[in-house]
XYZ file of C-alpha atoms in Angstrom:
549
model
C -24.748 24.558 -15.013
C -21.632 24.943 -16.825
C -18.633 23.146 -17.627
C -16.516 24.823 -15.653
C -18.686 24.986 -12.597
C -19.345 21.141 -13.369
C -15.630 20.556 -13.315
C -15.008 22.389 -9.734
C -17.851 19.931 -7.975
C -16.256 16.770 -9.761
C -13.339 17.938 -8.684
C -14.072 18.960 -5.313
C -16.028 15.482 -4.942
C -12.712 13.646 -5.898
C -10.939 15.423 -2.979
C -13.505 14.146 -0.572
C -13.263 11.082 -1.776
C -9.347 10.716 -1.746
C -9.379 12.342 1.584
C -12.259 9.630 2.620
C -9.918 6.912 1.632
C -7.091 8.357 2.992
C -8.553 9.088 6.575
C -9.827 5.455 6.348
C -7.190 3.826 5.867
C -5.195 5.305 8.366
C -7.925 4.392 10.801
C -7.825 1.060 9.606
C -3.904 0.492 10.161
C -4.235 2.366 13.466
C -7.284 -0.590 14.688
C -5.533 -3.561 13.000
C -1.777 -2.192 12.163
C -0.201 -4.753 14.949
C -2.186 -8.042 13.510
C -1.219 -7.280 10.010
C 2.379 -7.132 11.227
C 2.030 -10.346 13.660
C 0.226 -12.203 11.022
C 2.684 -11.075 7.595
C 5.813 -11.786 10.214
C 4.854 -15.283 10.846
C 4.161 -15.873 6.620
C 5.877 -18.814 5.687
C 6.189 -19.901 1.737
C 2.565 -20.885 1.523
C 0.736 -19.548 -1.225
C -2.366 -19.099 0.820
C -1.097 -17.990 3.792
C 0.559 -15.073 1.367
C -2.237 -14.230 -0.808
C -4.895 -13.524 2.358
C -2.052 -11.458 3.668
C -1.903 -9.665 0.287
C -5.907 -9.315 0.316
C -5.707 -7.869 4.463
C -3.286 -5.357 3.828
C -4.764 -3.725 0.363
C -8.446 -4.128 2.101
C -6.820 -1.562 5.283
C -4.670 0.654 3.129
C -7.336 0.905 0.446
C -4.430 0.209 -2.704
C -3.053 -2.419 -4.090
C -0.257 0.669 -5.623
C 0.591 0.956 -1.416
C 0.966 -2.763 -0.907
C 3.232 -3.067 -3.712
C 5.243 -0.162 -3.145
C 5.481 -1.781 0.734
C 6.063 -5.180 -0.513
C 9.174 -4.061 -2.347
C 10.570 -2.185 0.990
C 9.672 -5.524 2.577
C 11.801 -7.993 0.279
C 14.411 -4.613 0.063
C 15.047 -4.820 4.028
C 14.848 -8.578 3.888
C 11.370 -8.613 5.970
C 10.019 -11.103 2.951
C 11.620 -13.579 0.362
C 10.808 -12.911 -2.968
C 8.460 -16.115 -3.326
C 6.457 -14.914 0.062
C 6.105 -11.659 -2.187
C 4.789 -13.182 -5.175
C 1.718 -14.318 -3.294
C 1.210 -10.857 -0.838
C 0.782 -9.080 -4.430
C -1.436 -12.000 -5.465
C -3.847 -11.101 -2.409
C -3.030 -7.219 -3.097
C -5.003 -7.206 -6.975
C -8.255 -8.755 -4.752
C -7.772 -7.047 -2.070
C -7.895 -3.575 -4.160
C -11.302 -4.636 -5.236
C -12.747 -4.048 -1.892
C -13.226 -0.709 -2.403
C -15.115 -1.354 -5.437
C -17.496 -3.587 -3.632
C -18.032 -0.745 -1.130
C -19.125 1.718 -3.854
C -21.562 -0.906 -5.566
C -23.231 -1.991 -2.271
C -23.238 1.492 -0.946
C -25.743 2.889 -4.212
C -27.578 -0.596 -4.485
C -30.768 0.621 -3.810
C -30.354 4.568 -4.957
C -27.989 7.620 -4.613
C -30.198 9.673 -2.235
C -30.305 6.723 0.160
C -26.745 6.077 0.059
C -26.038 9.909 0.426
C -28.437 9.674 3.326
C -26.179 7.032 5.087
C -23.237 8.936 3.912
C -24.362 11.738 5.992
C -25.301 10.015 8.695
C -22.050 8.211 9.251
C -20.458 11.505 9.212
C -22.660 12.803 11.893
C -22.229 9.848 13.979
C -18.342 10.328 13.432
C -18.102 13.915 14.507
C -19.911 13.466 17.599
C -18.080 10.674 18.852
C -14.878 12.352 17.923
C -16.069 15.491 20.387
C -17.459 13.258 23.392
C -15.181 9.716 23.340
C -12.430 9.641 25.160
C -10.512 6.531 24.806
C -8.214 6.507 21.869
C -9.312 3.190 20.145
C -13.189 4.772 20.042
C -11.260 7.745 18.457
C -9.996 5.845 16.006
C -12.973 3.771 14.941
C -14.356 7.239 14.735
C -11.750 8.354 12.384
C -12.830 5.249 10.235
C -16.541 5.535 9.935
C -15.782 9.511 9.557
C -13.337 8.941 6.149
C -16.161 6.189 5.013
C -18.408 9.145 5.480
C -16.783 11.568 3.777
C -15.748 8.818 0.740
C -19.059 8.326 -0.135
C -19.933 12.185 0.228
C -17.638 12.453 -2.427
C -18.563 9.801 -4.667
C -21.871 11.238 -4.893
C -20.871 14.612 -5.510
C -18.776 13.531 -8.363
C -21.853 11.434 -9.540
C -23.827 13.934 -9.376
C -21.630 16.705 -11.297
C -21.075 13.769 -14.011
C -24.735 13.933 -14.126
C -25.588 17.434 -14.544
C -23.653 17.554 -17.940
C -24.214 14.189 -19.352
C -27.236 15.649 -21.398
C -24.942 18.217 -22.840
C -23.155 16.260 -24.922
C -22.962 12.881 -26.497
C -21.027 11.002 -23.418
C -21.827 7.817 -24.660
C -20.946 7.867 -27.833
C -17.645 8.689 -26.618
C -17.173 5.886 -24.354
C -18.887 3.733 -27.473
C -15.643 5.198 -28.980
C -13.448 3.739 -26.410
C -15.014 0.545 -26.170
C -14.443 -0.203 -29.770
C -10.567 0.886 -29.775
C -9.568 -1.950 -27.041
C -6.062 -0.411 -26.800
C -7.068 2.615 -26.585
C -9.196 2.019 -23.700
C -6.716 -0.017 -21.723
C -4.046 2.875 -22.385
C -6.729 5.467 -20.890
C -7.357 3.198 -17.815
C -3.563 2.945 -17.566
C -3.101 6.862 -17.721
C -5.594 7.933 -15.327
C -4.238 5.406 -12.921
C -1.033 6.094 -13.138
C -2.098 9.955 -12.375
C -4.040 9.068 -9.434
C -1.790 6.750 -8.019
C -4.258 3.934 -6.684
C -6.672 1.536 -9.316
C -9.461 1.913 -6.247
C -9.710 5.515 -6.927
C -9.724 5.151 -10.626
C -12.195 2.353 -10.515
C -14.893 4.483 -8.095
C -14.568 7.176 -10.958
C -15.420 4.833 -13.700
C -18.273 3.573 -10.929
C -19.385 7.084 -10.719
C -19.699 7.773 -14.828
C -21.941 3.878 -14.697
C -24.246 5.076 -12.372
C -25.040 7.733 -14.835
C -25.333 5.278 -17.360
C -22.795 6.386 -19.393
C -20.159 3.358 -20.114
C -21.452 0.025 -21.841
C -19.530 -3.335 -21.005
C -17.288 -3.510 -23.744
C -15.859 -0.055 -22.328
C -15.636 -0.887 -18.966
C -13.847 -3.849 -19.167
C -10.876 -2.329 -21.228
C -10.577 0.386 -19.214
C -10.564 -1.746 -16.235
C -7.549 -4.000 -17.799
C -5.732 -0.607 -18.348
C -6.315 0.411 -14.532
C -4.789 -3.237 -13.474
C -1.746 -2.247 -15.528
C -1.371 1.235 -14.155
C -1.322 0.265 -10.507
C 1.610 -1.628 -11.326
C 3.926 1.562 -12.676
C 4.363 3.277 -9.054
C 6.173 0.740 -7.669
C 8.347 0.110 -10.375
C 9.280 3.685 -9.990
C 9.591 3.106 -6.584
C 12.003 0.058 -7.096
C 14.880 1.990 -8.373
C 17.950 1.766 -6.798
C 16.982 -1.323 -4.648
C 18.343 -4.538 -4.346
C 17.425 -6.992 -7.456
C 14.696 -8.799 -5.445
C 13.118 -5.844 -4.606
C 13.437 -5.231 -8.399
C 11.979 -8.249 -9.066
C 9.081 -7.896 -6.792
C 7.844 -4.854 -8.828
C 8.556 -6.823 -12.009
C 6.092 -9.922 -10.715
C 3.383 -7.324 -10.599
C 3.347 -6.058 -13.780
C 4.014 -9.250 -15.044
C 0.573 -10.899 -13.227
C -1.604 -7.824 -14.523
C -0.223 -7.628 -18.241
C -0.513 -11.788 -18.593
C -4.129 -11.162 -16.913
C -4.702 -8.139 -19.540
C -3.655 -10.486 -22.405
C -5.986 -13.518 -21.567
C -9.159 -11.338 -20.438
C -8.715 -9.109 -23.328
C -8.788 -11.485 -26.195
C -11.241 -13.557 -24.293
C -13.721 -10.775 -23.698
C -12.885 -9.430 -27.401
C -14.374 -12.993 -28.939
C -17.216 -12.792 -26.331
C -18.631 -9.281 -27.122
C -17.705 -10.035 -30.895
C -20.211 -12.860 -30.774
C -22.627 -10.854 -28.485
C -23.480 -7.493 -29.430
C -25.982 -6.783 -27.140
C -24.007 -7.856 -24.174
C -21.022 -5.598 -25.326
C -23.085 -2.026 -25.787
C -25.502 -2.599 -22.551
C -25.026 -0.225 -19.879
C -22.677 -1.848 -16.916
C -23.945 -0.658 -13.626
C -21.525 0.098 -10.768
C -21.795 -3.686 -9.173
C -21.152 -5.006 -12.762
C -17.752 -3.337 -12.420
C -17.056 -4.555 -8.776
C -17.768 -8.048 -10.102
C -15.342 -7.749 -13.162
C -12.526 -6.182 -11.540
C -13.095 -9.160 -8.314
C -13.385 -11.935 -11.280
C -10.270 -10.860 -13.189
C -7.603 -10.416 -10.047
C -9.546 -13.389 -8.595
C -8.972 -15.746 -11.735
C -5.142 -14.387 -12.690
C -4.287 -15.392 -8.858
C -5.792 -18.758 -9.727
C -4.204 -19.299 -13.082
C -0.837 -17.994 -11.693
C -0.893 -19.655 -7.846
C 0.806 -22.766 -8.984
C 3.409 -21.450 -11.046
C 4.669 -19.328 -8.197
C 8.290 -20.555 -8.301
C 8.062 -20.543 -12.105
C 6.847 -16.956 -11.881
C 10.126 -16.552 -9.948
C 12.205 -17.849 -11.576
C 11.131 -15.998 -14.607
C 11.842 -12.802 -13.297
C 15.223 -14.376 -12.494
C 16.112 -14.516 -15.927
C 15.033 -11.390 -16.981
C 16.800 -9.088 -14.040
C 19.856 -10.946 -13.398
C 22.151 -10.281 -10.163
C 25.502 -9.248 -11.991
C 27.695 -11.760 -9.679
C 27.540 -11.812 -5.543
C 26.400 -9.040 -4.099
C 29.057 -6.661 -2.356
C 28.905 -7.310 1.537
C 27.506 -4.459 3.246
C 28.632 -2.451 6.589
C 26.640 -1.792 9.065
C 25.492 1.487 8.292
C 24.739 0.097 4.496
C 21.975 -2.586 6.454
C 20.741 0.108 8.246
C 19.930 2.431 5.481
C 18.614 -0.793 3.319
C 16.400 -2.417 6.484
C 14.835 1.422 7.075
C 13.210 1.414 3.899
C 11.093 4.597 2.977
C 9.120 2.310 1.724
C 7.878 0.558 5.039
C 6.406 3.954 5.702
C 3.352 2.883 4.127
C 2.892 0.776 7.413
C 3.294 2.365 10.659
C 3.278 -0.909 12.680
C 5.702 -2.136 10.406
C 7.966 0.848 10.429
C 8.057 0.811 13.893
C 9.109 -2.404 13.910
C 11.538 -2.071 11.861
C 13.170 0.840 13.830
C 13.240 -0.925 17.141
C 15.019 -3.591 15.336
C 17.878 -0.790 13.978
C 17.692 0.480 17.588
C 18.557 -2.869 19.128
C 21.697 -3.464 16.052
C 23.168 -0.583 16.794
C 22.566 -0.794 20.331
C 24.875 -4.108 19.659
C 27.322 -2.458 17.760
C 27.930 0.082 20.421
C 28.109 -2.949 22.760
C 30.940 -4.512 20.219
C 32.721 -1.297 20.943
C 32.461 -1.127 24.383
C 33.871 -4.528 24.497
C 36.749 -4.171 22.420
C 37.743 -1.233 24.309
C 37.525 -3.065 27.392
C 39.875 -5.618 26.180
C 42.467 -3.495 24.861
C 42.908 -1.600 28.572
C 43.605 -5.193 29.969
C 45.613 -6.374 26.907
C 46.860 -3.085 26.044
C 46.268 -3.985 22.036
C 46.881 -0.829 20.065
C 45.194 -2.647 17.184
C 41.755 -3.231 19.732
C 41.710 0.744 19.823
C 42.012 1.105 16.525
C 39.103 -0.868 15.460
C 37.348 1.219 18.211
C 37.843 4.155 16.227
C 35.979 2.803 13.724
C 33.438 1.543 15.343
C 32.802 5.063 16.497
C 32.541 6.282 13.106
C 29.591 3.248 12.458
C 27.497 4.325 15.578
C 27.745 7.770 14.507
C 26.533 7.446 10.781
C 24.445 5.026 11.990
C 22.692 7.386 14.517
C 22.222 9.940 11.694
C 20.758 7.174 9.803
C 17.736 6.245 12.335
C 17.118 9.269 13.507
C 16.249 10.590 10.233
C 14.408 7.472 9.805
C 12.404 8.072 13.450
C 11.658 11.440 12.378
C 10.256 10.727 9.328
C 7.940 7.353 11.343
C 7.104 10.412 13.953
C 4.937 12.196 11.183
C 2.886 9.392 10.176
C -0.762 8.558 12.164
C 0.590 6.740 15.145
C -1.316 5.264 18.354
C -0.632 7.020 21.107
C 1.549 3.709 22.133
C 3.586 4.330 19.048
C 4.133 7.766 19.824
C 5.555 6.747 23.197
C 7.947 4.041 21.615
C 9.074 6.623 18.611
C 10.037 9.061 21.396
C 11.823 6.421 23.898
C 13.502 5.135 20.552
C 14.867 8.625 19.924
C 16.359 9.051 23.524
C 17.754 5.181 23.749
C 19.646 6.246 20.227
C 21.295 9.110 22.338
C 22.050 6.998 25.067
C 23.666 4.076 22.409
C 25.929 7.004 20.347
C 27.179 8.283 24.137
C 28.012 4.822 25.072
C 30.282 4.473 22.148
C 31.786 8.005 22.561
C 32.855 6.413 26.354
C 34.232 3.279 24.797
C 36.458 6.177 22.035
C 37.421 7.862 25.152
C 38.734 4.497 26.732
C 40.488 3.541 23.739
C 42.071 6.790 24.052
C 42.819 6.046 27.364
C 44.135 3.019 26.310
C 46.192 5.121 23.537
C 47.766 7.386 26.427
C 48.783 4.176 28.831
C 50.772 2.936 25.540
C 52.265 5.551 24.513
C 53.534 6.601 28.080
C 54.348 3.113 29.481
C 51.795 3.715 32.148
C 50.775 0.080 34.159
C 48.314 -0.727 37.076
C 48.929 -3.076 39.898
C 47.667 -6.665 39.711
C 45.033 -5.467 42.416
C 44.474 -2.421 40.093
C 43.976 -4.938 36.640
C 41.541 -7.456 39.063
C 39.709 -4.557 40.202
C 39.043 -3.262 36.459
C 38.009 -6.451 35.085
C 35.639 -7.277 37.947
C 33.668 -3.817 37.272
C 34.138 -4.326 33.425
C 32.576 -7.726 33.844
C 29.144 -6.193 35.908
C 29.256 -2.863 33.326
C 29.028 -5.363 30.475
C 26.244 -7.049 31.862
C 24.174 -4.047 32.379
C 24.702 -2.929 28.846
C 23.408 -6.520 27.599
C 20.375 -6.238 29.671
C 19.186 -2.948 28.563
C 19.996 -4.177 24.259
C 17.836 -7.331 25.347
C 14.942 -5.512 27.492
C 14.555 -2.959 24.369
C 14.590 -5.937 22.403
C 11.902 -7.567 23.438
C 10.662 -4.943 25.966
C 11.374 -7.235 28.921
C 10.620 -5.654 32.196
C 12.848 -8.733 33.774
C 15.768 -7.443 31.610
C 14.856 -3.734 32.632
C 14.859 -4.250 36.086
C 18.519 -6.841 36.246
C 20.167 -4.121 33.575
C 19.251 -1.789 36.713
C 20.308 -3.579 39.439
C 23.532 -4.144 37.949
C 24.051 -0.369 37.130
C 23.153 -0.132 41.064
C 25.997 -2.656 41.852
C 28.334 -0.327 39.573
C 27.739 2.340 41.655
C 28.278 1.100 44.759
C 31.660 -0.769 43.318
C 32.516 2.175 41.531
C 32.770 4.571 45.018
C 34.442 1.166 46.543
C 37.722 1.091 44.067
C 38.056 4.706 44.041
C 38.773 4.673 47.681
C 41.224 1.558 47.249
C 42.841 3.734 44.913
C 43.149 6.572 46.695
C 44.916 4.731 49.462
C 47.299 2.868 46.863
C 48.342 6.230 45.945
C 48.662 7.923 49.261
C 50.953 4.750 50.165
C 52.829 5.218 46.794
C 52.219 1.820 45.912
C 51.325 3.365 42.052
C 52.211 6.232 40.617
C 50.057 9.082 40.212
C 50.091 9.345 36.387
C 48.545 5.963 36.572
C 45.893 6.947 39.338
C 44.494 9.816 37.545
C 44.280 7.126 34.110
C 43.022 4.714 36.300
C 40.439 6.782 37.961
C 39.004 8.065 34.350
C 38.546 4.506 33.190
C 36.129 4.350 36.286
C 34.588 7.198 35.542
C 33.850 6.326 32.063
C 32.998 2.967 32.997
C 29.987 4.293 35.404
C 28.527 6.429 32.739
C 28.799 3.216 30.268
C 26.163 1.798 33.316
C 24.199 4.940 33.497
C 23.159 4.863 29.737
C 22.722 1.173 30.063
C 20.126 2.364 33.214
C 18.504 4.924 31.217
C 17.733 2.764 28.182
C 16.073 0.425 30.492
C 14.067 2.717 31.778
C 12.421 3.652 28.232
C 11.809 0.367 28.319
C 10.249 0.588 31.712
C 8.084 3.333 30.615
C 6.293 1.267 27.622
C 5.081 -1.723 29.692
């Protein structure tokens, strides 16, 4: 076979496997996406609690590179301090081992048993994708299919690196490596930082041991590189955040280069003073068990110092004075961060929580407009206005941000809240375009002197005071999707219906007895109007709600 042919398999058989992973771990947030979320929500600052959160999350989404980059969109949108993060990226360097451990176990006994299994899973998977019918079957399908399909291509590359390794002196080379320390920990850092993800870059070097082609001394440099290399994505990523997010990307780096520094001059004195050690042939499990020991033992070393670790990165990015207070809009854009995409459950989440603050600002809106009909405050209508502008950037905002959640491997229950989320956004930006049109209103009875009776003012405020309590029922039922606060948002849009046909006739009968004029009527009659649509948003929001439970 030749090289290039050779080069086409491996390559073909690092597809599979990245496609494996991929499928895998998608599965794997789909089955367990809503603990992970439950369980990194209720985190508090204990180290434990933070580093098997760390080791969860990596262990579903297959990369410590992912949790990272998610980590930083978490302390970005405020979801985690910075000292909660410090032990989530703890668990994240063990939990990226996982994978490793997979591999090893997987080709414990020999490759064409393992391929067997590999095979077999696939089978399995296919079939029960074609007869199931229940989604969460589907999905467990999904999972043992991208296992399959890993392991497929970990043997194929395995195989291709076998078919040339007689061709050429392979081991010398990696002999070469082994004895340039540096050299080896800036290869493991390259390749990593190509492939995104230290799991994938690990089962390679996996793959090239269970040819026998890389000695200890090798593998273990290489393997400090890879540590350092899953650290550089989410640096990249941190860019324009705010400083703790900064210095949650910072932490990371800082954990793998102090663990590269103390496990590279320790293992340099131990092969120096054991030859035979350092140039035997490190089989696949051999590198499961180093990478485990070294993430393992830097979270042990570092655990205590937590604060200190902190602290440090305190010092080194420092916040130039108090942060400039942010507008709505601003929190919006910071709390959706791209980021959180990693995590479907989470960026679900996240987006209900958006939906529900700008649900509130539209509410602050509708208020204020209220207010300034009965007071008649031109300075009410003005901030109106600009509340207007908000809930219209800020619709822009999640929308783009529920498009891009809409894309990503959802549960069919997801799917359902995405879409309700994208109609309950509508129904928000139209309630605020009713409270503009009653400042205008409001604008108009200034302008041209225009008054109500007192029987006209008592009326308003009475159907003001039900409309406003629709529109807090539906915020709070979408909140915490309350069918109690569903069904009273309704019945009060009911009531607003029935009062609403009630003071148009008592109008009507005020003007045919001249008792107002009908300038005012015709004002007063458009409030009314806009008032009832306020309630049938309010209704319709509910009813999202409504069709969740």
């Amino acid at each position: 076979m030749n090289y290039c042919s050779t080069i086409v398999i491996f390559f073909g058989g690092l597809g599979m496997f990245l496609y494996g992973m991929n499928r895998m771990a998608e599965g794997m947030q789909k089955l367990t996406g809503a603990f992970v979320k439950n369980f990194l929500e209720a985190l508090s600052d204990k180290k434990a609690m933070a580093i098997l959160a760390g080791v969860l999350i990596t262990a579903i989404i297959q990369s410590s590179t992912g949790t990272t980059i998610m980590v930083v969109g978490f302390v970005n949108a405020g979801i985690l301090s910075l000292i909660q993060s410090v032990g989530v990226i703890m668990g994240a360097n063990i939990g990226t081992t996982v994978t490793g451990w997979l591999v090893s176990l997987f080709t414990l006994r020999n490759l064409q048993y393992g391929y067997l299994i590999a095979s077999f899973l696939v089978g399995i998977a296919a079939f029960m994708m074609m007869f199931l019918k229940t989604e969460k079957k589907k999905v467990a399908a999904d999972v043992i299919f991208g296992a399959g399909i890993l392991f497929l291509g970990l043997f194929t590359m395995t195989n291709a690196i076998g078919q040339v390794k007689e061709q050429g002196d392979y081991v010398q080379k990696f002999l070469y490596l082994g004895n340039r320390p540096f050299l080896a920990i800036i290869a493991g850092i390259f390749v990593t930082l190509i492939l995104q993800s230290s799991s994938v870059s690990i089962g390679i070097l996996q793959c090239f041991a269970l040819n026998g082609l890389v000695n200890w001394k090798t593998a273990v440099f290489i393997i400090l590189g890879q540590n350092i290399g899953t650290c550089m994505p989410a640096l990249i990523s941190s860019a324009g955040t705010q400083v703790n997010a900064k210095r949650s990307a910072m932490i990371h780096l800082f954990f793998n280069v102090f663990g590269t520094i103390v496990f590279g001059f320790g293992m340099a004195i131990v092969f120096a003073r054991n030859a035979g050690f350092a140039n035997g042939t490190i089989s696949s499990a051999g590198i499961a068990a180093f990478h485990s020991g070294f993430n393992i033992v830097v979270a042990f070393l570092l655990a205590p110092f937590t604060k200190l670790v902190a602290s440090f990165s305190d010092i080194v990015l420092k916040s130039h004075g108090l942060e400039e207070a942010e507008d709505d809009v601003e929190l919006a854009s910071r709390h959706l961060d791209k980021r959180i995409l990693e995590s479907p459950s989470f960026a679900v989440a996240e987006a209900v929580q958006e939906v529900v603050h700008m649900g509130e600002v539209a509410y602050e809106s509708v208020k204020l407009a209220f207010d300034a009909i009965i007071s008649r405050d031109a300075r009410k209508v003005k901030i109106v206005f600009e509340k207007e502008d908000t809930i219209d950037k800020m619709t822009d905002v999640i929308s783009d941000y529920l498009v891009k959640i809409s894309a990503l491997p959802l549960t069919e229950e997801q799917h359902t809240s995405i879409t309700n989320l994208f109609y309950t956004v509508s129904n928000f930006e139209r309630m605020g375009d009713h409270a503009e049109n009653l400042a205008e209103l409001c604008n108009y009875m200034i302008e041209n002197n225009i008054q109500f009776s007192e029987p006209a003012y008592k009326e308003l405020e009475g159907i003001m005071e039900i409309v406003t309590n629709s529109f807090i029922y539906s915020i709070r039922a979408r909140r915490d999707l309350s069918k109690e606060s569903a069904d009273r948002a309704r019945q009060y849009e009911d009531l607003v219906d029935s009062i609403e046909d009630e003071l148009r006739n008592k109008h009507m009968k005020r003007l045919a007895n001249e008792l107002c004029k009908p300038t005012s009527g015709v004002v007063f009659l458009d409030i009314l109007s806009n008032l009832e649509r306020i309630s049938d948003h309010a209704d319709n929001v509910a009813g999202y709600v409504l069709n969740e439970i």
